[in-house]
């Protein structure tokens, strides 16, 4: 029988119902599903999945910051899957989240299990479809697992329903329940591995920045960073995803699979902000063990704890959801169990459930490759990111985003801040979202005296360390542009994959630069131009052509310069210029620039640091001017508040932040756990307090504004901060955040 306790066809695993003479392990998968055998459904993962979903609701689903997410009454552009979907008023959205939360808790406890599952999935999928910008693979997986649990008998063991209804307590469940869950987790791993056979992943361009993370420091003791990225990050991720599902099935390899899978997910929990996903995958790993492992595990606990622990008895009740062999039925009769409780006949419900299991698995195998149907959602990558299991295969960086509007009546042209009227940044990469965003802007701009607006987007993206290039045609008015979910996007610009070999050259060029010189690689299409402004801080900026031919127009000088491959010119700071691609093929060029302001600041910082060191070790003999006096303060008393010179103030502020970051990084395990727990406590606390306020508002109405303000302030209370503002971004550790 499939997935009975080990591999897909029970090879090397336990025979199904072996103690009762069940079918032979060579029975085909299809026959096993149509005529399901039974195992005790010790779905320990239901408890942990329900728990993790409940925690996830307060965090990644957004309960703790729901009022910021939906901005009741504010002009906000949203990105639902179906345009008719809109969020409810704020207090009602809190009610939706509460229903979802109590549904997850009910799943965890096995309390009114079926109702709890319906409460969870109905609200979860509503919130999921409400915002495409929040889609990712693990959010999609949570919804799938919730849907599967709704149809399963997940409340037969160690559940409140079992206490209420003795007829289902410690009862069998059909094997297709295990089959679905195990196959779903197998698909997550294996399809993710198939997606990682992409050339960018195999060649090490997808996640190359990860090799610099401290988690990979042990590998860097024996390998250079480049090989850590290629072999460990990319090669290791590919091999693990391709093999994890298979290794978990077999008894011999399962312990090794547990080790590597657990190590992998623990690392991911530190590398990425992916909520409860890592822990959810850890919780599903025991699904691949023998079905009686919880009984054997809890049987080792002391006798006095047996009253509160799951049952360890092997006496399992039969279930009407299962079909038994005639041998089992006769055995039941000898045990004086009512024969009606064990059916040896296939009924319609059994056949329908077996058919459902097969159809669901086939659908899950098909969906990751169904993008030829929903072509409108395809961009440089196929489909909406979320149901294809293409996890971390593509990384993007955005160098330049410009939104231009044109008044349809007056012809007046203006510009909008990128991201205005929205809280998301994901619209920049998806044509369907860009269409929704443009439509929303066209409806909002008339409030600001812009009639019949036309909206144009000029978005430059680099995917997997390629050239920065346009992703959408900047000449198309997106408001009036055609878009269909079933037709290819006509205003999507092609990815210049022919230029991908240049990435190796990029690394060579970057290796020749000093620490103060930055570089940006640009590729553009014939007939288009880039309008760029060079900040006054970038006092030494030049353009060098790598391929094709360009004309550079310096607007202030009203001059044009033609550049061939290998030629370069300096562009003035504090002024606009345009770069036209005049060759028949796409042009490639690079900006080389030095932030002269930052370079000068760093030079001053170096001098101040050397002076401070001389003061502290007593070798400085010259008297200090008043503006440098704060440098002479004791190390524990240094404060930028008393500094009058702005450079000295920045220097002291940088030192303080560096000290705080160092202290946080060198903190012990207990201190880190305490900091983590306190942060999570106040996050969850805010979510529930705001929910209580919303429920009160729905029941008795809004209180006076002063009372509501006090209540929200109380909910917003945070932990006392011992040193400085702990909420400041960690990027300040490099000392340039103040710039």
XYZ file of C-alpha atoms in Angstrom:
739
model
C 0.000 0.000 0.000
C 1.333 3.480 -0.769
C 3.185 5.494 1.811
C 2.196 3.130 4.598
C 5.201 3.844 6.704
C 8.059 4.363 4.379
C 8.567 4.617 0.617
C 5.905 5.345 -1.997
C 5.171 1.670 -2.661
C 6.069 0.441 0.814
C 9.412 -0.924 -0.344
C 11.342 -1.671 2.795
C 8.551 -0.274 4.929
C 6.130 -2.164 7.131
C 3.404 -4.195 5.443
C 0.032 -2.577 5.859
C -1.863 -4.012 8.830
C 0.739 -6.763 8.879
C -0.492 -8.157 12.198
C -3.933 -8.819 10.695
C -2.973 -10.383 7.404
C -3.631 -7.365 5.234
C -2.806 -7.032 1.547
C 0.646 -7.885 0.327
C 3.063 -5.000 -0.164
C 3.155 -5.652 -3.898
C -0.438 -4.451 -4.331
C -0.538 -1.629 -6.835
C -0.985 1.954 -5.667
C -4.278 2.459 -7.488
C -5.842 -0.668 -5.989
C -4.694 0.389 -2.523
C -6.365 3.753 -2.846
C -9.614 2.432 -4.320
C -9.776 -0.203 -1.633
C -8.058 1.597 1.241
C -6.555 -0.285 4.091
C -6.276 1.238 7.540
C -3.580 2.426 9.850
C -3.890 4.329 13.070
C -3.761 7.953 11.969
C -1.382 9.255 14.589
C -1.299 12.674 13.024
C 0.973 14.373 15.515
C 1.756 16.930 12.829
C -1.862 18.181 13.059
C -1.150 19.507 16.539
C 2.084 21.227 15.534
C 0.747 22.530 12.213
C -2.279 23.984 14.009
C -0.009 25.578 16.597
C 2.309 27.053 13.973
C -0.631 28.352 11.933
C -1.994 30.076 15.035
C 1.380 31.749 15.618
C 1.699 32.583 11.914
C -1.638 34.435 11.955
C -0.289 36.931 14.472
C 2.876 37.515 12.459
C 3.172 36.813 8.730
C -0.594 36.886 8.134
C -0.520 40.325 9.753
C -2.804 40.322 12.812
C -0.307 42.349 14.847
C -0.225 45.160 12.253
C -3.633 44.750 10.647
C -4.551 48.421 11.062
C -1.415 49.443 9.156
C -1.961 46.792 6.483
C -5.495 47.710 5.475
C -5.603 51.431 6.345
C -9.355 51.703 6.731
C -10.720 54.556 4.615
C -7.349 55.625 3.165
C -6.758 55.838 -0.615
C -4.790 52.628 -1.134
C -4.148 50.602 -4.272
C -4.621 46.884 -3.654
C -3.779 43.776 -5.653
C -6.400 41.039 -5.197
C -6.502 37.998 -7.459
C -10.036 38.939 -8.455
C -10.767 42.647 -8.727
C -14.160 42.323 -7.048
C -12.481 41.171 -3.815
C -12.095 44.017 -1.333
C -11.202 44.063 2.363
C -13.992 44.503 4.866
C -14.071 47.505 7.217
C -11.245 47.397 9.746
C -13.171 46.008 12.733
C -14.694 43.293 10.538
C -11.242 42.341 9.245
C -10.190 41.763 12.853
C -13.210 39.471 13.194
C -12.089 37.547 10.089
C -8.654 37.091 11.625
C -10.149 35.967 14.919
C -12.236 33.339 13.143
C -9.085 32.148 11.352
C -7.113 32.092 14.617
C -9.704 30.101 16.564
C -9.969 27.757 13.591
C -6.221 27.087 13.810
C -6.465 26.551 17.578
C -9.368 24.147 17.025
C -7.283 22.165 14.528
C -4.430 22.046 17.010
C -6.640 20.737 19.829
C -8.900 18.578 17.683
C -11.881 20.512 19.022
C -14.927 20.622 16.746
C -12.358 19.611 14.191
C -14.331 19.804 10.968
C -15.859 23.168 11.892
C -12.436 24.479 12.924
C -10.964 23.449 9.576
C -13.758 25.234 7.720
C -13.275 28.349 9.871
C -9.572 28.337 9.084
C -9.565 27.668 5.344
C -12.524 29.931 4.483
C -10.907 32.969 6.103
C -7.354 31.977 5.118
C -8.105 31.697 1.402
C -10.102 34.939 1.513
C -7.076 36.784 2.928
C -4.775 34.910 0.550
C -6.729 35.947 -2.551
C -7.084 39.477 -1.188
C -3.412 40.348 -1.681
C -1.239 38.840 -4.416
C 1.754 40.858 -3.227
C 1.954 38.680 -0.115
C 1.963 35.415 -2.055
C 4.797 32.982 -1.631
C 5.208 29.246 -1.751
C 4.813 28.553 1.937
C 1.678 30.688 2.282
C 0.196 28.623 -0.539
C 1.304 25.421 1.221
C -0.466 26.430 4.449
C -3.725 26.819 2.541
C -3.272 23.435 0.858
C -2.599 21.665 4.135
C -5.623 23.342 5.713
C -7.779 22.163 2.805
C -6.469 18.600 3.101
C -7.023 18.467 6.849
C -10.634 19.515 6.331
C -11.284 16.273 4.462
C -9.246 14.048 6.772
C -9.884 12.352 10.091
C -7.271 14.318 12.009
C -9.142 14.236 15.327
C -9.005 10.505 16.083
C -6.043 10.567 18.423
C -5.289 12.805 21.426
C -8.092 15.264 20.672
C -10.874 17.014 22.534
C -13.333 15.542 20.033
C -12.143 12.106 21.121
C -13.040 12.950 24.710
C -16.471 14.195 23.635
C -17.171 11.312 21.265
C -15.842 7.942 22.439
C -16.866 6.396 19.103
C -14.006 8.121 17.294
C -11.425 8.035 20.061
C -8.269 6.190 19.034
C -9.893 4.991 15.815
C -8.455 3.975 12.457
C -8.287 6.402 9.576
C -7.972 5.553 5.869
C -4.503 5.354 4.449
C -5.212 7.941 1.746
C -4.961 10.605 4.479
C -1.306 9.779 4.917
C -0.870 9.429 1.171
C -2.032 12.980 0.482
C 0.080 14.654 3.142
C 3.227 12.693 2.380
C 2.867 13.251 -1.340
C 2.276 16.969 -0.797
C 5.499 17.331 1.178
C 7.332 15.186 -1.372
C 6.120 17.512 -4.149
C 7.322 20.573 -2.247
C 10.838 19.169 -2.064
C 11.077 17.460 -5.436
C 9.490 20.151 -7.628
C 11.643 22.750 -5.852
C 14.645 20.659 -6.876
C 13.424 20.399 -10.468
C 13.029 24.193 -10.577
C 16.596 24.563 -9.305
C 17.910 22.812 -12.404
C 17.614 26.276 -13.956
C 20.959 27.382 -15.411
C 21.164 30.440 -13.153
C 20.922 28.266 -10.048
C 23.324 25.595 -11.287
C 25.903 28.257 -12.206
C 25.561 29.939 -8.794
C 23.953 33.276 -9.685
C 20.596 32.992 -7.908
C 21.630 33.359 -4.260
C 25.327 34.219 -4.411
C 25.026 36.819 -1.641
C 24.077 34.125 0.888
C 27.640 32.798 1.024
C 28.658 35.908 2.974
C 26.262 35.092 5.819
C 27.836 34.016 9.113
C 26.028 30.662 8.953
C 28.424 29.610 6.203
C 31.570 30.605 8.112
C 32.493 26.963 8.902
C 32.544 26.169 5.198
C 34.675 29.231 4.499
C 37.417 27.736 6.662
C 38.159 25.226 3.910
C 36.660 26.806 0.793
C 36.783 30.286 -0.760
C 33.559 32.271 -0.758
C 32.992 31.644 -4.465
C 33.068 27.867 -3.994
C 30.909 28.096 -0.861
C 28.299 29.862 -2.990
C 28.555 27.426 -5.896
C 28.962 24.102 -4.053
C 27.297 24.608 -0.675
C 24.549 27.174 -1.255
C 23.517 26.229 -4.776
C 24.817 22.685 -5.163
C 23.774 21.631 -1.680
C 20.325 23.202 -2.033
C 19.775 21.473 -5.372
C 20.808 18.020 -4.138
C 18.818 18.293 -0.914
C 15.591 19.323 -2.645
C 15.900 16.599 -5.276
C 16.632 13.812 -2.800
C 14.939 14.776 0.492
C 11.534 13.392 -0.451
C 13.011 10.031 -1.468
C 15.391 9.754 1.487
C 12.565 10.380 3.949
C 10.628 7.394 2.572
C 13.171 4.647 3.269
C 14.053 3.258 6.680
C 17.781 3.111 5.958
C 18.112 6.698 4.785
C 15.446 8.359 6.966
C 17.738 9.216 9.933
C 20.225 10.897 7.599
C 17.379 12.712 5.838
C 16.077 13.955 9.187
C 19.495 15.373 10.039
C 20.068 17.183 6.749
C 16.481 18.385 6.393
C 16.454 19.711 9.961
C 19.804 21.443 9.467
C 18.544 22.925 6.197
C 15.335 24.327 7.688
C 17.078 25.673 10.784
C 19.494 27.545 8.519
C 16.616 28.892 6.430
C 14.924 30.217 9.556
C 17.989 32.422 10.094
C 18.680 33.312 6.468
C 15.196 34.407 5.377
C 12.152 36.099 6.825
C 9.773 33.256 6.032
C 7.720 33.131 9.217
C 6.758 29.657 10.397
C 7.629 27.845 7.161
C 10.871 26.279 8.406
C 9.199 25.017 11.561
C 6.170 23.767 9.625
C 8.412 21.674 7.379
C 10.155 20.322 10.476
C 6.749 19.422 11.936
C 5.787 17.480 8.797
C 8.950 15.351 8.746
C 7.565 12.720 11.202
C 4.824 11.971 8.656
C 7.339 9.727 6.909
C 7.957 7.587 10.012
C 6.077 4.430 10.966
C 2.524 5.277 11.902
C 2.850 4.023 15.476
C 5.846 6.164 16.400
C 3.917 8.429 18.806
C 2.729 5.386 20.786
C 6.240 4.033 21.038
C 7.596 7.483 21.907
C 5.118 8.244 24.706
C 5.344 4.718 26.107
C 8.795 5.600 27.470
C 7.417 8.340 29.733
C 6.814 7.676 33.471
C 3.549 6.031 34.465
C 2.258 9.041 36.437
C 2.258 11.164 33.251
C 0.151 8.720 31.233
C -3.048 10.498 32.202
C -2.149 13.667 30.301
C -0.153 12.111 27.470
C -1.535 10.521 24.280
C -2.673 6.926 24.487
C -0.001 4.278 24.181
C -2.371 1.304 24.008
C -2.445 -0.683 20.773
C -6.207 -1.208 21.069
C -7.492 0.765 18.112
C -11.138 1.184 17.205
C -12.327 0.331 13.701
C -13.777 3.102 11.584
C -16.504 3.329 8.976
C -14.093 5.409 6.868
C -11.985 2.318 6.299
C -12.352 -0.922 4.376
C -11.074 -4.116 5.967
C -10.190 -7.493 4.537
C -12.447 -10.417 5.347
C -9.701 -11.850 7.528
C -9.776 -8.735 9.670
C -13.562 -8.811 9.886
C -13.541 -12.418 11.129
C -10.870 -11.497 13.631
C -13.082 -8.700 14.833
C -15.995 -11.053 15.336
C -13.826 -13.361 17.449
C -12.948 -10.316 19.567
C -16.680 -9.733 20.106
C -16.579 -6.359 18.394
C -19.812 -5.496 16.546
C -19.196 -6.653 12.963
C -20.998 -3.625 11.559
C -18.124 -1.452 12.643
C -15.741 -3.140 10.229
C -16.810 -3.063 6.608
C -15.298 -5.365 4.020
C -17.284 -3.818 1.166
C -16.287 -0.853 -0.928
C -18.926 1.833 -0.739
C -19.402 4.868 -2.920
C -17.819 7.191 -0.359
C -14.692 5.033 -0.276
C -14.367 5.135 -4.044
C -14.960 8.886 -4.199
C -12.289 9.523 -1.582
C -9.785 7.348 -3.407
C -10.572 9.100 -6.688
C -10.212 12.489 -4.981
C -6.769 11.544 -3.652
C -5.564 10.539 -7.123
C -7.043 13.619 -8.824
C -5.606 15.956 -6.184
C -2.109 14.520 -6.548
C -2.265 14.785 -10.343
C -3.482 18.384 -10.053
C -0.600 19.257 -7.734
C 1.858 17.743 -10.193
C 0.290 19.708 -13.055
C -0.113 23.173 -11.480
C 3.616 24.068 -11.303
C 3.752 23.614 -15.083
C 0.385 25.153 -16.013
C 1.786 28.558 -16.991
C 1.015 27.968 -20.657
C -2.644 28.442 -19.673
C -2.311 31.584 -17.539
C 0.144 33.356 -19.853
C -0.882 36.822 -18.699
C 0.792 36.192 -15.351
C 4.089 35.230 -16.971
C 6.874 37.782 -16.896
C 10.573 37.006 -16.978
C 9.618 34.152 -14.692
C 6.546 32.003 -15.204
C 3.340 32.676 -13.328
C 2.545 34.334 -10.052
C 5.193 33.534 -7.470
C 3.511 31.181 -5.043
C 2.329 27.871 -6.421
C 5.282 26.721 -8.547
C 7.704 25.774 -5.751
C 10.422 27.840 -7.468
C 11.761 28.915 -4.107
C 14.708 31.339 -4.148
C 15.536 30.530 -7.778
C 15.364 34.193 -8.821
C 16.760 37.248 -7.068
C 16.094 40.789 -8.278
C 17.468 44.259 -7.736
C 15.856 47.496 -8.917
C 18.106 50.359 -9.916
C 15.632 52.845 -11.346
C 11.830 53.236 -11.188
C 10.010 56.187 -12.735
C 6.237 56.747 -12.905
C 5.104 59.387 -15.363
C 1.556 60.690 -15.658
C 0.078 62.779 -18.443
C -3.116 64.792 -18.173
C -5.401 63.534 -20.939
C -6.959 66.984 -21.461
C -4.181 69.510 -20.892
C -1.197 67.322 -21.858
C 0.589 68.302 -18.633
C 3.294 65.828 -17.634
C 4.296 65.045 -14.066
C 5.957 62.371 -11.974
C 4.852 60.250 -9.026
C 6.888 58.815 -6.209
C 7.314 55.077 -6.889
C 4.957 53.191 -4.626
C 2.602 56.081 -3.940
C -0.814 54.895 -2.669
C 0.473 51.388 -1.991
C 2.470 49.580 0.679
C 3.892 46.929 -1.637
C 6.902 46.899 -3.932
C 6.025 43.712 -5.775
C 4.041 45.421 -8.518
C 7.331 46.367 -10.167
C 7.922 42.796 -11.372
C 4.458 41.613 -12.389
C 2.464 42.850 -15.363
C -0.907 41.954 -13.844
C -0.153 43.984 -10.721
C 1.200 46.859 -12.787
C -2.090 46.949 -14.681
C -4.030 47.014 -11.406
C -1.760 49.732 -10.033
C -2.113 51.920 -13.133
C -5.896 51.513 -13.076
C -5.991 52.488 -9.411
C -3.781 55.552 -10.025
C -6.029 56.645 -12.877
C -8.956 56.593 -10.446
C -7.129 58.481 -7.693
C -5.326 61.205 -9.673
C -8.523 63.093 -10.651
C -8.763 64.030 -6.959
C -5.560 65.998 -7.568
C -6.836 67.792 -10.689
C -5.360 65.369 -13.214
C -8.036 64.516 -15.788
C -8.104 61.270 -17.802
C -4.548 60.423 -16.725
C -2.191 58.311 -18.791
C 0.315 56.322 -16.726
C 3.760 55.239 -17.951
C 6.256 53.105 -16.020
C 9.996 52.962 -16.588
C 11.251 50.101 -14.412
C 14.819 48.795 -14.518
C 15.493 45.367 -13.037
C 18.430 43.008 -12.761
C 17.546 39.348 -12.312
C 20.179 36.937 -11.024
C 23.046 39.450 -11.399
C 22.425 40.289 -15.070
C 22.451 43.764 -16.601
C 19.945 46.281 -15.307
C 17.341 46.477 -18.068
C 13.749 47.548 -18.639
C 11.095 44.973 -17.833
C 8.098 46.832 -19.350
C 7.815 49.108 -22.368
C 8.003 52.704 -21.057
C 6.150 54.020 -24.134
C 2.897 52.192 -23.342
C 0.071 53.819 -21.396
C -0.660 50.999 -18.964
C -4.134 52.350 -18.165
C -5.290 51.674 -21.717
C -2.963 48.731 -22.373
C -4.452 45.316 -23.098
C -4.013 42.590 -20.524
C -5.619 39.169 -20.224
C -4.820 36.326 -17.831
C -4.820 33.901 -20.765
C -2.747 35.870 -23.300
C 0.918 36.821 -23.326
C 1.627 40.336 -22.115
C 2.318 42.465 -25.234
C 4.128 45.261 -23.370
C 6.579 42.997 -21.543
C 10.157 43.582 -22.701
C 12.200 40.408 -23.344
C 14.914 39.373 -20.939
C 18.256 39.797 -22.687
C 19.478 36.273 -21.980
C 22.037 36.513 -24.797
C 23.961 38.923 -22.589
C 24.099 36.495 -19.635
C 27.720 35.452 -20.341
C 28.737 39.012 -19.440
C 28.175 38.135 -15.758
C 31.549 36.436 -15.556
C 33.116 39.592 -16.971
C 31.274 41.665 -14.341
C 33.082 39.802 -11.579
C 36.441 40.450 -13.225
C 35.716 44.168 -13.590
C 34.450 44.498 -10.020
C 37.563 42.725 -8.777
C 39.751 45.497 -10.190
C 37.927 48.305 -8.327
C 38.882 49.818 -5.004
C 36.514 49.935 -2.025
C 35.273 53.438 -2.827
C 34.374 52.832 -6.475
C 30.933 51.486 -7.403
C 29.696 50.177 -10.720
C 26.284 49.616 -12.356
C 25.832 47.575 -15.546
C 23.087 48.728 -17.938
C 21.551 47.147 -21.058
C 18.994 48.932 -23.225
C 16.986 48.347 -26.387
C 17.431 50.128 -29.742
C 15.323 53.261 -30.058
C 15.037 53.806 -26.297
C 16.983 56.061 -23.970
C 17.773 56.366 -20.291
C 17.335 59.758 -18.626
C 19.513 59.923 -15.550
C 20.454 62.452 -12.881
C 23.892 62.279 -11.281
C 23.839 63.375 -7.658
C 26.283 66.045 -6.568
C 27.726 63.526 -4.121
C 28.932 61.430 -7.065
C 31.664 63.784 -8.117
C 33.518 61.310 -10.326
C 31.055 59.506 -12.613
C 31.786 58.109 -16.061
C 30.072 55.955 -18.706
C 31.915 53.199 -20.567
C 30.356 51.280 -23.463
C 30.756 47.505 -23.484
C 28.682 46.597 -26.546
C 26.661 48.463 -29.171
C 26.687 52.212 -29.797
C 25.183 55.012 -27.690
C 24.736 58.775 -27.865
C 25.093 60.683 -24.617
C 23.239 63.995 -24.449
C 24.301 66.335 -21.635
C 21.256 68.556 -21.205
C 23.021 71.381 -19.387
C 25.719 71.661 -22.051
C 23.321 70.945 -24.942
C 25.929 68.639 -26.469
C 25.860 65.081 -27.831
C 28.682 62.541 -27.619
C 28.809 59.254 -29.552
C 30.500 56.321 -27.819
C 31.671 53.047 -29.361
C 32.579 49.834 -27.485
C 35.541 50.463 -25.183
C 35.099 54.256 -25.169
C 34.139 56.192 -22.053
C 33.337 59.739 -20.976
C 32.797 61.603 -17.738
C 29.304 62.962 -17.033
C 28.785 66.085 -14.906
C 27.472 65.782 -11.350
C 24.367 67.681 -10.308
C 22.894 67.544 -13.834
C 20.695 65.414 -16.113
C 21.898 63.476 -19.118
C 20.313 61.046 -21.581
C 21.844 57.882 -23.026
C 20.344 56.864 -26.398
C 20.876 53.389 -27.865
C 21.516 54.012 -31.558
C 22.881 50.609 -32.611
C 20.685 47.966 -34.228
C 21.297 45.566 -31.363
C 20.885 46.223 -27.625
C 23.604 48.333 -26.086
C 25.527 47.508 -22.921
C 27.353 50.075 -20.868
C 28.371 50.699 -17.286
C 28.403 53.597 -14.887
C 31.571 53.898 -12.823
C 31.275 56.327 -9.948
C 32.825 57.374 -6.673
C 30.766 58.876 -3.878
C 33.166 61.715 -3.158
C 31.089 62.939 -0.214
C 31.214 59.544 1.458
C 34.907 59.149 0.638
C 35.676 62.483 2.291
C 33.534 61.534 5.282
C 35.349 58.230 5.676
C 38.678 60.027 5.532
C 37.519 62.347 8.313
C 36.260 59.372 10.328
C 39.668 57.726 10.040
C 41.415 60.835 11.298
C 38.976 61.231 14.192
C 39.405 57.594 15.174
C 43.202 57.911 15.179
C 42.926 61.087 17.269
C 40.587 59.408 19.738
C 42.975 56.480 20.107
C 45.883 58.837 20.814
C 43.797 60.662 23.425
C 42.859 57.431 25.191
C 46.377 55.993 25.260
C 47.889 59.336 26.339
C 50.076 60.010 23.320
C 48.184 63.100 22.142
C 50.032 66.177 23.481
C 48.348 68.968 21.556
C 45.393 70.772 23.210
C 42.014 69.914 21.689
C 39.833 72.631 20.135
C 36.290 72.882 21.638
C 34.587 71.064 18.762
C 36.811 67.990 19.367
C 36.401 67.907 23.157
C 33.667 65.188 23.058
C 36.319 62.770 21.732
C 38.113 62.983 25.078
C 35.138 61.649 27.059
C 35.400 58.218 28.664
C 34.318 55.331 26.452
C 31.147 54.702 28.475
C 30.271 58.402 28.542
C 30.647 59.202 24.843
C 27.554 60.928 23.473
C 26.968 62.734 20.204
C 24.508 65.075 21.919
C 27.247 67.371 23.223
C 29.115 67.530 19.901
C 28.794 70.816 18.011
C 30.701 69.801 14.894
C 28.427 67.778 12.536
C 31.273 65.467 11.464
C 32.164 64.702 15.080
C 28.491 64.125 15.866
C 28.177 61.626 13.018
C 31.394 59.908 14.090
C 30.226 59.452 17.681
C 26.791 58.323 16.561
C 28.400 55.751 14.293
C 30.594 54.486 17.114
C 27.614 54.122 19.435
C 25.692 52.141 16.867
C 28.674 49.925 16.117
C 29.003 49.232 19.825
C 25.324 48.299 20.114
C 25.489 45.983 17.116
C 28.624 44.315 18.452
C 26.979 43.812 21.823
C 23.921 42.232 20.187
C 26.050 39.915 18.064
C 28.183 38.808 21.003
C 25.186 38.197 23.261
C 24.841 34.771 24.810
C 22.174 32.242 23.927
C 19.977 33.099 26.909
C 20.124 36.819 26.175
C 19.230 36.216 22.531
C 16.328 33.978 23.535
C 15.091 36.581 25.994
C 15.302 39.312 23.370
C 13.464 37.111 20.862
C 10.755 36.161 23.364
C 10.183 39.753 24.473
C 9.886 40.944 20.878
C 7.400 38.190 20.002
C 5.421 38.825 23.184
C 4.830 42.479 22.391
C 4.044 41.657 18.752
C 1.427 39.061 19.695
C 0.159 41.243 22.545
C -0.590 44.090 20.170
C -2.482 41.812 17.804
C -4.812 40.504 20.483
C -5.348 43.857 22.185
C -6.259 45.472 18.881
C -8.554 42.537 18.161
C -10.271 43.009 21.535
C -10.792 46.696 20.744
C -12.303 45.796 17.371
C -14.634 43.167 18.861
C -15.818 45.693 21.439
C -16.448 48.218 18.668
C -18.572 45.702 16.762
C -20.633 44.781 19.811
C -21.217 48.116 21.572
C -19.998 50.684 19.062
C -17.090 53.120 19.000
C -16.090 54.764 22.297
C -15.098 58.447 22.600
C -11.996 59.349 20.613
C -9.934 60.029 23.754
C -10.673 56.564 25.142
C -9.900 54.904 21.797
C -6.591 56.782 21.620
C -5.609 55.592 25.103
C -6.498 52.003 24.236
C -4.457 52.027 21.038
C -1.509 53.632 22.833
C -1.664 50.862 25.427
C -1.714 48.227 22.665
C 1.273 49.910 21.002
C 3.384 49.743 24.150
C 6.774 48.191 23.532
C 9.476 46.734 25.704
C 11.743 49.220 27.506
C 14.954 49.739 25.552
C 18.118 49.717 27.555
C 20.479 51.268 25.053
C 19.426 53.499 22.222
C 16.760 52.678 19.731
C 16.850 48.928 19.159
C 14.458 49.266 16.248
C 17.048 50.979 14.063
C 17.978 48.910 11.053
C 21.000 46.697 11.365
C 22.464 48.124 8.208
C 23.638 50.983 10.399
C 26.394 48.639 11.553
C 28.405 49.679 8.515
C 28.206 53.245 9.753
C 26.630 54.818 6.665
C 22.948 54.714 7.557
C 23.068 58.337 8.650
C 24.039 59.381 5.119
